[in-house]
Short mmCIF file of C-alpha atoms and ligand atoms in Angstrom, two decimals:
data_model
loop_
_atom_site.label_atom_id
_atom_site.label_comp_id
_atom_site.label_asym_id
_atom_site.label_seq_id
_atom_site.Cartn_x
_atom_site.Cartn_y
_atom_site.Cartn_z
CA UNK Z 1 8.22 4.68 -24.71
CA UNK Z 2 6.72 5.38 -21.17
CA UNK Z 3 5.37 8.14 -20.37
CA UNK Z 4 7.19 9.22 -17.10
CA UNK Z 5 5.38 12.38 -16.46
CA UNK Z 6 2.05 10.40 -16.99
CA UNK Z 7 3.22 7.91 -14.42
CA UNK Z 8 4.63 10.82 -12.07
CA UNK Z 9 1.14 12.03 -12.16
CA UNK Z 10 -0.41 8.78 -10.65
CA UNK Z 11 1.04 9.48 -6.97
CA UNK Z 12 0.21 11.92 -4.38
CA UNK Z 13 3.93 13.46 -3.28
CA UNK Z 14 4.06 16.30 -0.87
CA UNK Z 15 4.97 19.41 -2.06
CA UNK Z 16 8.64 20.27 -0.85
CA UNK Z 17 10.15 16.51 -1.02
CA UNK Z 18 12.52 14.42 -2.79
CA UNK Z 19 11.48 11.03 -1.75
CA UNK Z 20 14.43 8.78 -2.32
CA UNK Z 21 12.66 5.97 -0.40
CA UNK Z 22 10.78 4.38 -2.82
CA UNK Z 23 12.63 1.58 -2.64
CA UNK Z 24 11.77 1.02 1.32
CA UNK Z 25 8.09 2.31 0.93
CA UNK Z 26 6.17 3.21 -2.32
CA UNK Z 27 4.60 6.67 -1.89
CA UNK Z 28 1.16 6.77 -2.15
CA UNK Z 29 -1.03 6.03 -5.47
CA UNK Z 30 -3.86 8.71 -5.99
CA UNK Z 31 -6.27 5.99 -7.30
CA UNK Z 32 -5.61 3.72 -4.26
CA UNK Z 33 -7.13 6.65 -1.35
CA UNK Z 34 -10.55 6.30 -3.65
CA UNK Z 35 -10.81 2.64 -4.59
CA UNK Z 36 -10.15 1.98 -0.60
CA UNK Z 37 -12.72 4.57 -0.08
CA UNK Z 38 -14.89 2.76 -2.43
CA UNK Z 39 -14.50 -0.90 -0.83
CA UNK Z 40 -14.86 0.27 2.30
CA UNK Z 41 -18.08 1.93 1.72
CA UNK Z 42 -19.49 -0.01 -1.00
CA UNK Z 43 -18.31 -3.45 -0.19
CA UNK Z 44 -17.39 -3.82 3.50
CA UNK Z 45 -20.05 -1.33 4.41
CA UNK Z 46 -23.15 -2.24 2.71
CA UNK Z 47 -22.26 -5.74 1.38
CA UNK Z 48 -20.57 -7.14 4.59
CA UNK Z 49 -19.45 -10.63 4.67
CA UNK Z 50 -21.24 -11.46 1.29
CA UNK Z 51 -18.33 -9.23 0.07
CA UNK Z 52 -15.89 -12.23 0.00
CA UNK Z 53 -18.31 -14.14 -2.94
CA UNK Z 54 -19.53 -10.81 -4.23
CA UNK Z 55 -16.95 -8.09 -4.74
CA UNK Z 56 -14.38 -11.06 -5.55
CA UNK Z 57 -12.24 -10.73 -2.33
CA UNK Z 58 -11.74 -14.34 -2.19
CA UNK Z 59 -9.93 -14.21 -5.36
CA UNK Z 60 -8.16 -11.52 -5.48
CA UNK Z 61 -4.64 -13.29 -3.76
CA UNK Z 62 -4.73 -15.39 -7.47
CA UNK Z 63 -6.22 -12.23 -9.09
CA UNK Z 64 -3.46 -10.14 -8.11
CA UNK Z 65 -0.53 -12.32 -7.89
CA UNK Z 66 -1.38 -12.79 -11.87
CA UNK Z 67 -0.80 -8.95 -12.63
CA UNK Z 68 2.74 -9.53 -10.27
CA UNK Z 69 3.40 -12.80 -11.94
CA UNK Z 70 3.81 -10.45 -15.28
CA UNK Z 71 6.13 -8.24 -14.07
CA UNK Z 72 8.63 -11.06 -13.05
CA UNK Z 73 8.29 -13.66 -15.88
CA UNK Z 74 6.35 -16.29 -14.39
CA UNK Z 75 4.08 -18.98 -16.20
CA UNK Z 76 0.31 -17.79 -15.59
CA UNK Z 77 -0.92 -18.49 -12.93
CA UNK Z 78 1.70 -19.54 -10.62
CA UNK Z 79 1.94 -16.45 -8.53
CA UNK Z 80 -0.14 -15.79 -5.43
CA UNK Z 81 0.00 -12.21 -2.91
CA UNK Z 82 -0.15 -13.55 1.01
CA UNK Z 83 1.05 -12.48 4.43
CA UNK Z 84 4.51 -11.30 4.74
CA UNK Z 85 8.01 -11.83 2.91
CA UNK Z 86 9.36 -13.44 5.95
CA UNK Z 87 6.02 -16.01 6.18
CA UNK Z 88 7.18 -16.48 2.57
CA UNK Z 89 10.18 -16.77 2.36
CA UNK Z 90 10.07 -19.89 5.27
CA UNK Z 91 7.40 -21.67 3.21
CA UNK Z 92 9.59 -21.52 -0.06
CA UNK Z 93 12.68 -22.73 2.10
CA UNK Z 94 10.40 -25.44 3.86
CA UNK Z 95 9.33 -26.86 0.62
CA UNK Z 96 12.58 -26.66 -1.48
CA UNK Z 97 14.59 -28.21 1.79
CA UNK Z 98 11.61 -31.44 1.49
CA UNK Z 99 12.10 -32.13 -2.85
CA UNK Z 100 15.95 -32.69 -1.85
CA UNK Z 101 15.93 -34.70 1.02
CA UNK Z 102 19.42 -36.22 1.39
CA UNK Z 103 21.62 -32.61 0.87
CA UNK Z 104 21.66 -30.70 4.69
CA UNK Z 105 23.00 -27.36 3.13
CA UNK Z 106 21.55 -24.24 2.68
CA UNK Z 107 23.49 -21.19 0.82
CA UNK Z 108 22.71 -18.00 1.18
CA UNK Z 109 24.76 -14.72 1.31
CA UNK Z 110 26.39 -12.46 3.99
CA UNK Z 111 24.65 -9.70 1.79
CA UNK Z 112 21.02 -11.12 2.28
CA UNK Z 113 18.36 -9.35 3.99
CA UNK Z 114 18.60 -10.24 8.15
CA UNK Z 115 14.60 -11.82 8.10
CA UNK Z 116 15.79 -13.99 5.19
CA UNK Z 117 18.70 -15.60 6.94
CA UNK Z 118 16.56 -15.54 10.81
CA UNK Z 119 13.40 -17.11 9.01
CA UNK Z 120 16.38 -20.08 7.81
CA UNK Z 121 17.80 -20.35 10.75
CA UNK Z 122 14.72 -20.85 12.68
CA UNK Z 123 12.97 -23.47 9.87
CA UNK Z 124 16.60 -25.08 10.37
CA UNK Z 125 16.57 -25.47 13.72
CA UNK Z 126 12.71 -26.44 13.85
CA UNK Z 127 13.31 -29.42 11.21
CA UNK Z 128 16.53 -30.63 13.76
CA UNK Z 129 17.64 -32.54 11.13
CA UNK Z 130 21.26 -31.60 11.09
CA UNK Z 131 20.90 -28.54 8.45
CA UNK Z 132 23.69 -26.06 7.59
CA UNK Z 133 22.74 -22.53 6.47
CA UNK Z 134 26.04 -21.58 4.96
CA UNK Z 135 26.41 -18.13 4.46
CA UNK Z 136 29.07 -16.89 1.85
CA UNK Z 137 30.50 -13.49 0.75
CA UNK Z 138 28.01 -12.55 -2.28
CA UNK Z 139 31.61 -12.78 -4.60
CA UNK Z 140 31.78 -16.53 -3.76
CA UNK Z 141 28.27 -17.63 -4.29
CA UNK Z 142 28.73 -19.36 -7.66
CA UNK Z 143 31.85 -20.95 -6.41
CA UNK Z 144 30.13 -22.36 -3.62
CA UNK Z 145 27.37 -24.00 -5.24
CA UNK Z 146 28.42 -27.79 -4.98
CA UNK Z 147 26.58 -31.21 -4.87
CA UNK Z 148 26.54 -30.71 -0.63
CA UNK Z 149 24.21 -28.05 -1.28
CA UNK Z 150 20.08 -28.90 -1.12
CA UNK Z 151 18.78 -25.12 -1.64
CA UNK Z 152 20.60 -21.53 -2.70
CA UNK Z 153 18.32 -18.97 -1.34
CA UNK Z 154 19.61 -15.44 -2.41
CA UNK Z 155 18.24 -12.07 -2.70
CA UNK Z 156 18.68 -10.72 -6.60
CA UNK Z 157 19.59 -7.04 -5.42
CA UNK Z 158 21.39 -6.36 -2.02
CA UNK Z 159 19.33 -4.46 0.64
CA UNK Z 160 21.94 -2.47 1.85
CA UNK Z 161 24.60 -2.15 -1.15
CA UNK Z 162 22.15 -2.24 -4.41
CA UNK Z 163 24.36 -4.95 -5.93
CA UNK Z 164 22.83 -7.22 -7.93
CA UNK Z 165 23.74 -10.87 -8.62
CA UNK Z 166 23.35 -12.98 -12.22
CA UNK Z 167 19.86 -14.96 -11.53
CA UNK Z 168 19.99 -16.62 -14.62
CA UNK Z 169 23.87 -17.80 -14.06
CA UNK Z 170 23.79 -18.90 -10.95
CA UNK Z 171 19.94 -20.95 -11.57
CA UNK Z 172 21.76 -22.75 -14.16
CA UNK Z 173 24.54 -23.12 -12.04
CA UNK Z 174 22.27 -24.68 -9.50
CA UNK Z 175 20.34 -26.45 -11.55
CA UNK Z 176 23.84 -27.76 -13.01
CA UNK Z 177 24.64 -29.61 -9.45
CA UNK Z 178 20.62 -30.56 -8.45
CA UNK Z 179 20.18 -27.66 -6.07
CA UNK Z 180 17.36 -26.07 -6.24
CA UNK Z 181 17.05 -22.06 -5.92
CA UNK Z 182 14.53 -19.69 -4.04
CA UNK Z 183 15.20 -16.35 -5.32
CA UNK Z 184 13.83 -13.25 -2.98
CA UNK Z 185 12.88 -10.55 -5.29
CA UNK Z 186 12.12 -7.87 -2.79
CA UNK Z 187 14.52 -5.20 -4.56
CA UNK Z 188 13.63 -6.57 -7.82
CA UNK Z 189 10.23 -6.65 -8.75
CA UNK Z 190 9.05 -3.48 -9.54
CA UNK Z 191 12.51 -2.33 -9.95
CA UNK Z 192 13.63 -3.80 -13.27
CA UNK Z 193 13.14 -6.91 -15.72
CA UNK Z 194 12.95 -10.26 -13.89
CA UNK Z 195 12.31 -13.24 -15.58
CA UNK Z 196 11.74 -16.47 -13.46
CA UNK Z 197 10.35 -18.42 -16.29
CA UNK Z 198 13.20 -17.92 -18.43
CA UNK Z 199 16.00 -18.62 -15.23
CA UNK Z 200 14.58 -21.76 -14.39
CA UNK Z 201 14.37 -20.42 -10.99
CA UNK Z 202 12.39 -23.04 -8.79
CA UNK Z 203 10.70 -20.77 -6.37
CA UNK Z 204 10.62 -17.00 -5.94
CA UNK Z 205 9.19 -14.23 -3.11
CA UNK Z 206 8.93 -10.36 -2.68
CA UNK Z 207 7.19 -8.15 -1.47
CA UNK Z 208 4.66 -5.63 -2.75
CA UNK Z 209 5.17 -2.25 -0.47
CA UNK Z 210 8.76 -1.23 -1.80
CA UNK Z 211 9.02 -0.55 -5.98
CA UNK Z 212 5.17 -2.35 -6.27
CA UNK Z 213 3.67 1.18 -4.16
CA UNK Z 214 1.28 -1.53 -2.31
CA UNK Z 215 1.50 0.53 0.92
CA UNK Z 216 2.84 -0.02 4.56
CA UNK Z 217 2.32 -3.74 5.52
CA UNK Z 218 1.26 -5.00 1.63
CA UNK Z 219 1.24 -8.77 1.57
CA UNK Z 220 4.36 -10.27 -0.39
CA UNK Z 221 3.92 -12.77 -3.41
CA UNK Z 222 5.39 -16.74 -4.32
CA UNK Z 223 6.14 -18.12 -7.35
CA UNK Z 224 6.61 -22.03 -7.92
CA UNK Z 225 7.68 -23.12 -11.06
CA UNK Z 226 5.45 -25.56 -12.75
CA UNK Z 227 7.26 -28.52 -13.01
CA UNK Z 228 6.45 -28.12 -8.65
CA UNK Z 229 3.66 -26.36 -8.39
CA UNK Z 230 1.54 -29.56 -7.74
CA UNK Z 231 4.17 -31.74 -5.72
CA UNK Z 232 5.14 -29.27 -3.03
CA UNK Z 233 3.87 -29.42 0.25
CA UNK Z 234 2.91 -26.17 1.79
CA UNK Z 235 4.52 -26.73 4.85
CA UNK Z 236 2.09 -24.01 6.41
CA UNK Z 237 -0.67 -25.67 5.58
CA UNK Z 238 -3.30 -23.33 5.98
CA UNK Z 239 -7.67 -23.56 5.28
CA UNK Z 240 -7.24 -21.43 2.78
CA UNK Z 241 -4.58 -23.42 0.85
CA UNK Z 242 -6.77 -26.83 1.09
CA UNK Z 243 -8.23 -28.29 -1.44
CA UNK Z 244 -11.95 -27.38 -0.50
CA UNK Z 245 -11.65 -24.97 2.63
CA UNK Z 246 -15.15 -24.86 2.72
CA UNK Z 247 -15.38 -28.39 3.10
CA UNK Z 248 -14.14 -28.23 6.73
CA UNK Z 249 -12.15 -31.39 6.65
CA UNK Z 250 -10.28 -31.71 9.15
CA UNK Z 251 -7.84 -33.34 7.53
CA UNK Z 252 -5.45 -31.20 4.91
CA UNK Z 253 -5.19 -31.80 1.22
CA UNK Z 254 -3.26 -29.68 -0.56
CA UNK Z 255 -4.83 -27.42 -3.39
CA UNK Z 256 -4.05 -26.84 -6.57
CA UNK Z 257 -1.22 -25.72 -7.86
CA UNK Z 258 -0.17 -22.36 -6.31
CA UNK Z 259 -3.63 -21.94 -4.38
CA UNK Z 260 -1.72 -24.48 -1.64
CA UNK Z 261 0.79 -21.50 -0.88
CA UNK Z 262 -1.96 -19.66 0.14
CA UNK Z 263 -2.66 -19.64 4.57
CA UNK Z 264 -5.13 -17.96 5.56
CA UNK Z 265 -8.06 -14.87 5.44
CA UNK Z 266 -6.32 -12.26 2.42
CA UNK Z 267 -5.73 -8.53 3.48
CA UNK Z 268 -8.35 -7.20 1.48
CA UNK Z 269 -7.81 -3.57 2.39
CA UNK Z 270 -4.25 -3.69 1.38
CA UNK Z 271 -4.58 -5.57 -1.53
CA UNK Z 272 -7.40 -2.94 -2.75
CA UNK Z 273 -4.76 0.08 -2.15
CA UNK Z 274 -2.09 -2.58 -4.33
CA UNK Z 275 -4.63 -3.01 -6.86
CA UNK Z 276 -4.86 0.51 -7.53
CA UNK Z 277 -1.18 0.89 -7.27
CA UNK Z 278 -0.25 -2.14 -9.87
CA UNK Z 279 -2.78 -0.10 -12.24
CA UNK Z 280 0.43 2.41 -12.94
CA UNK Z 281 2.15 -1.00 -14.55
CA UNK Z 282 -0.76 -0.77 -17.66
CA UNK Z 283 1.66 2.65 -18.55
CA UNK Z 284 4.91 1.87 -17.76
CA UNK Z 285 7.33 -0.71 -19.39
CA UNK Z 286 9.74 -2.17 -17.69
CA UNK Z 287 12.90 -1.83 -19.82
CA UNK Z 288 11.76 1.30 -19.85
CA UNK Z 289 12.24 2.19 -16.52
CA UNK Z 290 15.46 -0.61 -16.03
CA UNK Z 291 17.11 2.10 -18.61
CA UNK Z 292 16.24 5.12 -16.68
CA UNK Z 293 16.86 4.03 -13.15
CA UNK Z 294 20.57 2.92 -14.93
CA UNK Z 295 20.72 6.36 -15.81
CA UNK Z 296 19.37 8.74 -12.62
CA UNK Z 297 21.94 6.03 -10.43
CA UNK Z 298 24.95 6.99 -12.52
CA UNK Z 299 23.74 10.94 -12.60
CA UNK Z 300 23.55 10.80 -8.21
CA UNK Z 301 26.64 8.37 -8.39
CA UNK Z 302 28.49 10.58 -10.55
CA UNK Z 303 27.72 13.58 -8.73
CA UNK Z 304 28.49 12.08 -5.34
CA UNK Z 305 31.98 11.09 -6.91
CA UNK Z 306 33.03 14.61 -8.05
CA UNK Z 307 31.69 16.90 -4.94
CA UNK Z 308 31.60 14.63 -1.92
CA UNK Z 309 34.75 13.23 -1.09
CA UNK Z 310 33.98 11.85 1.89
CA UNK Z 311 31.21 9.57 0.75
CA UNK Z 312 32.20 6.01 -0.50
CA UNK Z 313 30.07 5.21 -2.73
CA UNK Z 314 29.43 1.30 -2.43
CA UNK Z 315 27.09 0.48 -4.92
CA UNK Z 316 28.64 -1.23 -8.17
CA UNK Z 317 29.20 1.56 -11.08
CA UNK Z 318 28.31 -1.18 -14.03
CA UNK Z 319 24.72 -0.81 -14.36
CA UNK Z 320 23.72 -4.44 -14.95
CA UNK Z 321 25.62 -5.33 -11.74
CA UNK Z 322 22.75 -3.00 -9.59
CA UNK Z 323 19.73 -2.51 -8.52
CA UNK Z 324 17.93 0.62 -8.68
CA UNK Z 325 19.43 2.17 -5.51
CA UNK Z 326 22.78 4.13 -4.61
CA UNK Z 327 24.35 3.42 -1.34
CA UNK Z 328 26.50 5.68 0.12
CA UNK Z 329 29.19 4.83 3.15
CA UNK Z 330 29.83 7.33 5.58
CA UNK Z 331 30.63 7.82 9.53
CA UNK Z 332 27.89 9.98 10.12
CA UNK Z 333 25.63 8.75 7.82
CA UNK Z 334 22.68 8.20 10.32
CA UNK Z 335 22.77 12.04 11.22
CA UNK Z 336 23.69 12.72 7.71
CA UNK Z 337 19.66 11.47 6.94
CA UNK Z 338 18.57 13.12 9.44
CA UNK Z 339 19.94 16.42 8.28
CA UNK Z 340 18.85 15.31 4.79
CA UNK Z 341 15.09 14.70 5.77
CA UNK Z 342 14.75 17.77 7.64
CA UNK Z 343 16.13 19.64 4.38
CA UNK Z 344 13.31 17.43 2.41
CA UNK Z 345 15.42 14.95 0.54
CA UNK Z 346 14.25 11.48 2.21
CA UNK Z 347 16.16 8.50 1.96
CA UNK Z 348 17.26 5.74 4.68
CA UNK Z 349 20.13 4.72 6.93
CA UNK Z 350 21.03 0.76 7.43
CA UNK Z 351 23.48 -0.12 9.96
CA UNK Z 352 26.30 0.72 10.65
CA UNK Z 353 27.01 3.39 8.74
CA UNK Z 354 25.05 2.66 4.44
CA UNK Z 355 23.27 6.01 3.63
CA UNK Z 356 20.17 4.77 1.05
CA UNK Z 357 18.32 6.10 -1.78
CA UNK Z 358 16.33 4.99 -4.01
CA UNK Z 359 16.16 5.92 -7.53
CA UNK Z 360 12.04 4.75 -8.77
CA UNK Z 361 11.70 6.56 -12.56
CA UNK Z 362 7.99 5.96 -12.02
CA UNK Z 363 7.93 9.06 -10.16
CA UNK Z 364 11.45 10.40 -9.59
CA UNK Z 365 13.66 12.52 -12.79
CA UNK Z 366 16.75 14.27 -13.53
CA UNK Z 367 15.74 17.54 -11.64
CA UNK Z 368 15.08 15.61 -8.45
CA UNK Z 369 18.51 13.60 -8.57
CA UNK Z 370 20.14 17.52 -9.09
CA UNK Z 371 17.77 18.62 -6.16
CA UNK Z 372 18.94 15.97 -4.22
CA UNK Z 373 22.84 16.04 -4.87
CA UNK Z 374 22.60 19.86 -4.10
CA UNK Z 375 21.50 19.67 -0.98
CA UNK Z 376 23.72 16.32 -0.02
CA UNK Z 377 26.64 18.77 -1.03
CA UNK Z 378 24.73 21.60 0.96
CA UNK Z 379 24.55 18.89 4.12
CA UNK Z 380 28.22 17.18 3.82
CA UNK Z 381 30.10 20.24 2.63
CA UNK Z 382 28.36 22.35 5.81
CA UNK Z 383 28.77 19.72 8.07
CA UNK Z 384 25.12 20.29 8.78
CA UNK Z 385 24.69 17.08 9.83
CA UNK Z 386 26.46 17.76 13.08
CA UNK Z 387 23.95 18.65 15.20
CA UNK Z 388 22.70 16.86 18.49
CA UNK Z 389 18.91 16.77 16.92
CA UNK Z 390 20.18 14.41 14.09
CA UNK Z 391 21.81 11.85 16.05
CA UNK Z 392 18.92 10.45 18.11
CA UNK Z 393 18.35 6.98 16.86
CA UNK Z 394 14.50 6.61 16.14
CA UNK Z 395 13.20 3.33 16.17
CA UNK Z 396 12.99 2.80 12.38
CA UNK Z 397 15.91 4.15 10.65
C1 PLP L 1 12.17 -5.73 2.74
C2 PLP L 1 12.68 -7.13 2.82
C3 PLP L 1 12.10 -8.06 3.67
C4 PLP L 1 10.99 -7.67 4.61
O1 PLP L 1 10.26 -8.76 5.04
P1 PLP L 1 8.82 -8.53 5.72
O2 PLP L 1 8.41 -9.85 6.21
O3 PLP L 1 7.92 -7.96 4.65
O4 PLP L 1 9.00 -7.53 6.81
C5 PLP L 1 12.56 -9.36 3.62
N1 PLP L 1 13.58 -9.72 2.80
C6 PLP L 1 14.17 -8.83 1.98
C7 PLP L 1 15.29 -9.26 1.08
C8 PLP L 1 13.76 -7.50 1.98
O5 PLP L 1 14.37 -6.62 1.20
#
């Protein structure tokens, strides 16, 4: 059984806050302020560039994408950590689109994350081969996976509503009419049991900043499935994916396996803060956590149900059908954060009107989801939330 106070004790929270954002931005790790201290004086400082053979930085995308690669069921080592979901999520489109060269669809949701469907739309256009991205009402996914379609490229949990789709169903489903899948995992990993192995899911991407605690601007992480892993072509074919980068070739061969997926020079600063922060994973299991994140959702979900009658609570009530968020509907839900924040209970607002918090048992228990609904009755109830001060749009919301 995990320890959740032993976990709790791993990150630096301020005093006076009940951060209900984990599942945006993972607060800070204690251990990752000293091992960045460290590398930065020990490696960058005194070893300079010898650092990259040295302390290991060169291998730490593999290194680290191994310890991720647990957490969501993949095959070892097929995992690698690199620049950002969006880069990502284009290079597992690009390569899917190329192993099923006569189908010109692409399916996707009207729930998937904005970058997700832009990054499409712009490979689409870019490949001018006549493409479709088709984008469906989550509900009618399954339904719409036919022999037309080439690639399904969904997002396991919902950004905005926390509802979470059947992987496993709809890979087989997919698999059923030769379409392959590329499964975003950016509310997922971290957040509860994934298991890409066992879905036969053909290519997968997240990111490592939201339930992984990597910090602001962590790289994100691809799987490819085996049975790919040395076919696809990277079609950002970067040095550091050739075969020999220090060859200087200038012609590109592929490398190995999952090392092709790779682009270019690692974030080694980042990746030593996500180091530290994957560490909490050694003390945590994930059913564990899956089981209490069920429960703290239904506690806040339940509580917004019998007290706040003007919140609609659009997040699905059966636990295996969510993430680990709650998302709340409301008019004023923008100033509604605001008046939240400034009362120290920190969530997020999504347009136009989805109130967001996450629920990350790592960190976050009972008496913070009853701190947190008192003061959301305190906030709603009081109308505190009308004030001119909380309905100035900043420029992340
Ligand atoms: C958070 C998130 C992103 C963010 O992409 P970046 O390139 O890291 O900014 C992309 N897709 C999904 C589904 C997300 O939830």
């Amino acid at each position: 059984m995990t320890d959740f106070a032993a976990t709790k004790a791993m990150f630096d929270l301020p005093d006076g806050v009940i951060y209900l954002d984990g599942n945006s931005l993972g607060p800070l790790p204690r251990a990752a302020r000293r091992r960045v201290d460290e590398m930065i004086a020990r490696e960058w400082g005194e070893m300079l560039i010898t650092g990259w053979n040295k302390a290991g930085w060169m291998a730490m995308p593999m290194r680290l994408g191994e310890r991720i690669g647990r957490l969501i069921g993949a095959e070892p080592g097929h995992t690698v950590l690199g620049d950002t979901l969006s880069i990502k999520v284009y290079q597992a489109l690009a390569s899917a689109l190329e192993m099923v060269p006569g189908r010109r669809v692409v399916l996707s949701d009207s729930g998937n994350f904005p970058t997700d469907l832009y990054m499409a739309q712009g490979l689409l256009e870019s490949l001018g081969r006549g493409h479709e991205l088709r984008v469906v009402a989550p509900g009618d996914v399954a339904a719409s996976i036919t022999e037309e379609v080439a690639v399904v490229m969904l997002t396991e949990v919902d950004y905005a509503t926390g509802r979470k789709h059947d992987m496993a169903a709809l890979t087989a489903r997919a698999r059923a009419v030769g379409a392959l899948t590329v499964w975003d995992l950016a509310h997922s990993a971290g957040a509860l049991p994934v298991d890409v192995s066992g879905a036969g899911a053909d290519f997968a991407v997240g990111c490592t900043y939201k339930y992984l605690n990597g910090g602001p601007g962590a790289p994100a992480f691809i799987y490819v499935a085996p049975r790919h892993a040395d076919r696809v072509r990277p079609a950002l074919s970067g040095w550091l994916g050739h075969e020999a980068p220090f060859a200087f070739d200038p012609d590109y061969r592929p490398g190995a396996g999952i090392e092709r997926m790779r682009v270019g020079t690692p974030p080694v600063l980042q990746m030593t803060a996500l180091a530290a922060a994957l560490d909490v994973w050694d003390m945590a299991d994930m059913a564990d956590v899956r089981a209490k994140s069920a429960e703290l959702t239904e506690m806040f979900m339940a509580g917004v149900a019998a007290d706040c009658r003007d919140l609609h609570i659009v997040t699905p009530r059966r636990p295996e059908a969510r993430g680990s968020q709650v998302s709340l509907r409301f008019e004023h839900g923008y100033a509604a954060m605001q008046a939240l924040i400034a009362h120290g209970v920190i969530g997020d607002f999504r347009a136009p009107d989805i109130m967001r918090f996450g629920f990350t048992p790592l960190y976050i228990g009972e008496s913070e989801v009853q701190g947190a609904l008192t003061i959301l009755r305190e906030v709603i109830a009081g109308r505190l939330w009308d004030r001119p001060e909380f309905k100035v749009r900043s420029a992340v919301t």
